Amino acid sequence: MIWKPHVTVAAVIELNGRFLLVEEQTDDGILFNQPAGHLDPGESLIAAAVRETLEESAYHFVPEALVGIYQWHQPGRERTYLRFAFTGTITGNEPDRMLDEGILRTVWQTPEEMRLLQNRHRSPLVIQCMDDYLTGKRYPLTLLTHYA
């Protein structure tokens, strides 16, 4: 068996003290996550973050910085995730857009609300990414190089 991590991207978006999350149906029940998803073949990490945010939340996202890179092994499954979390701004919304399959709705939560619902997060990365954002962690997008 060849091992490879699941490469994912996530958008850590804060507006007026609230963070954008999606509520989604998963194999483990209905859980919260940042807009996030897998990197597609040939796609840059930045383009993946823009696409996944639109597909999962109907918001147009412009990444401005990398919050962090996270490695997480999902307990009970032979799955390791390598997550690239971005922050940036929202430039628009398509309220009538169909969301990705499994996405039930978008919600805006305060950090306190997120902490209260931590047992309903898709992974511990949801809180970790928010905490890193709140402590000011930002890395320039030039840190990433995409060879097309």
CSV table of N, CA, C and O in Angstrom, one decimal, residues 53-54 57-62 89-95:
chain,number,residue,atom,x,y,z
A,53,THR,N,-14.2,27.5,-1.2
A,53,THR,CA,-15.0,28.5,-0.4
A,53,THR,C,-16.3,28.8,-1.2
A,53,THR,O,-17.3,28.8,-0.6
A,54,LEU,N,-16.1,29.0,-2.5
A,54,LEU,CA,-17.3,29.3,-3.3
A,54,LEU,C,-18.3,28.1,-3.3
A,54,LEU,O,-19.5,28.3,-3.1
A,57,SER,N,-19.7,27.6,0.4
A,57,SER,CA,-20.4,28.7,1.2
A,57,SER,C,-21.1,29.7,0.3
A,57,SER,O,-21.8,30.5,0.8
A,58,ALA,N,-20.8,29.7,-1.0
A,58,ALA,CA,-21.4,30.7,-2.0
A,58,ALA,C,-20.8,32.0,-1.8
A,58,ALA,O,-21.3,33.0,-2.3
A,59,TYR,N,-19.7,32.1,-1.1
A,59,TYR,CA,-18.9,33.4,-0.9
A,59,TYR,C,-17.7,33.4,-1.8
A,59,TYR,O,-17.0,32.4,-2.0
A,60,HIS,N,-17.5,34.6,-2.4
A,60,HIS,CA,-16.3,34.8,-3.2
A,60,HIS,C,-15.2,35.2,-2.3
A,60,HIS,O,-15.3,36.2,-1.5
A,61,PHE,N,-14.1,34.5,-2.3
A,61,PHE,CA,-13.0,34.6,-1.3
A,61,PHE,C,-11.7,35.0,-2.0
A,61,PHE,O,-11.4,34.4,-3.1
A,62,VAL,N,-11.0,36.0,-1.5
A,62,VAL,CA,-9.7,36.4,-2.1
A,62,VAL,C,-8.6,36.1,-1.0
A,62,VAL,O,-8.6,36.9,0.0
A,89,THR,N,-10.3,38.1,2.3
A,89,THR,CA,-11.5,38.9,2.3
A,89,THR,C,-12.6,38.2,1.4
A,89,THR,O,-12.3,37.5,0.5
A,90,ILE,N,-13.8,38.6,1.8
A,90,ILE,CA,-15.0,38.2,1.0
A,90,ILE,C,-15.3,39.4,0.0
A,90,ILE,O,-15.3,40.5,0.5
A,91,THR,N,-15.5,39.0,-1.2
A,91,THR,CA,-15.7,40.1,-2.2
A,91,THR,C,-17.1,40.0,-2.8
A,91,THR,O,-17.5,40.8,-3.6
A,92,GLY,N,-17.9,39.0,-2.4
A,92,GLY,CA,-19.3,38.9,-2.9
A,92,GLY,C,-19.9,37.6,-2.4
A,92,GLY,O,-19.2,36.8,-1.8
A,93,ASN,N,-21.2,37.5,-2.7
A,93,ASN,CA,-21.9,36.3,-2.3
A,93,ASN,C,-22.9,36.0,-3.4
A,93,ASN,O,-23.5,36.9,-4.1
A,94,GLU,N,-23.2,34.7,-3.6
A,94,GLU,CA,-24.2,34.2,-4.5
A,94,GLU,C,-25.2,33.5,-3.7
A,94,GLU,O,-25.2,32.2,-3.6
A,95,PRO,N,-26.2,34.2,-3.1
A,95,PRO,CA,-27.1,33.6,-2.2
A,95,PRO,C,-28.0,32.5,-2.8
A,95,PRO,O,-28.5,31.6,-2.0
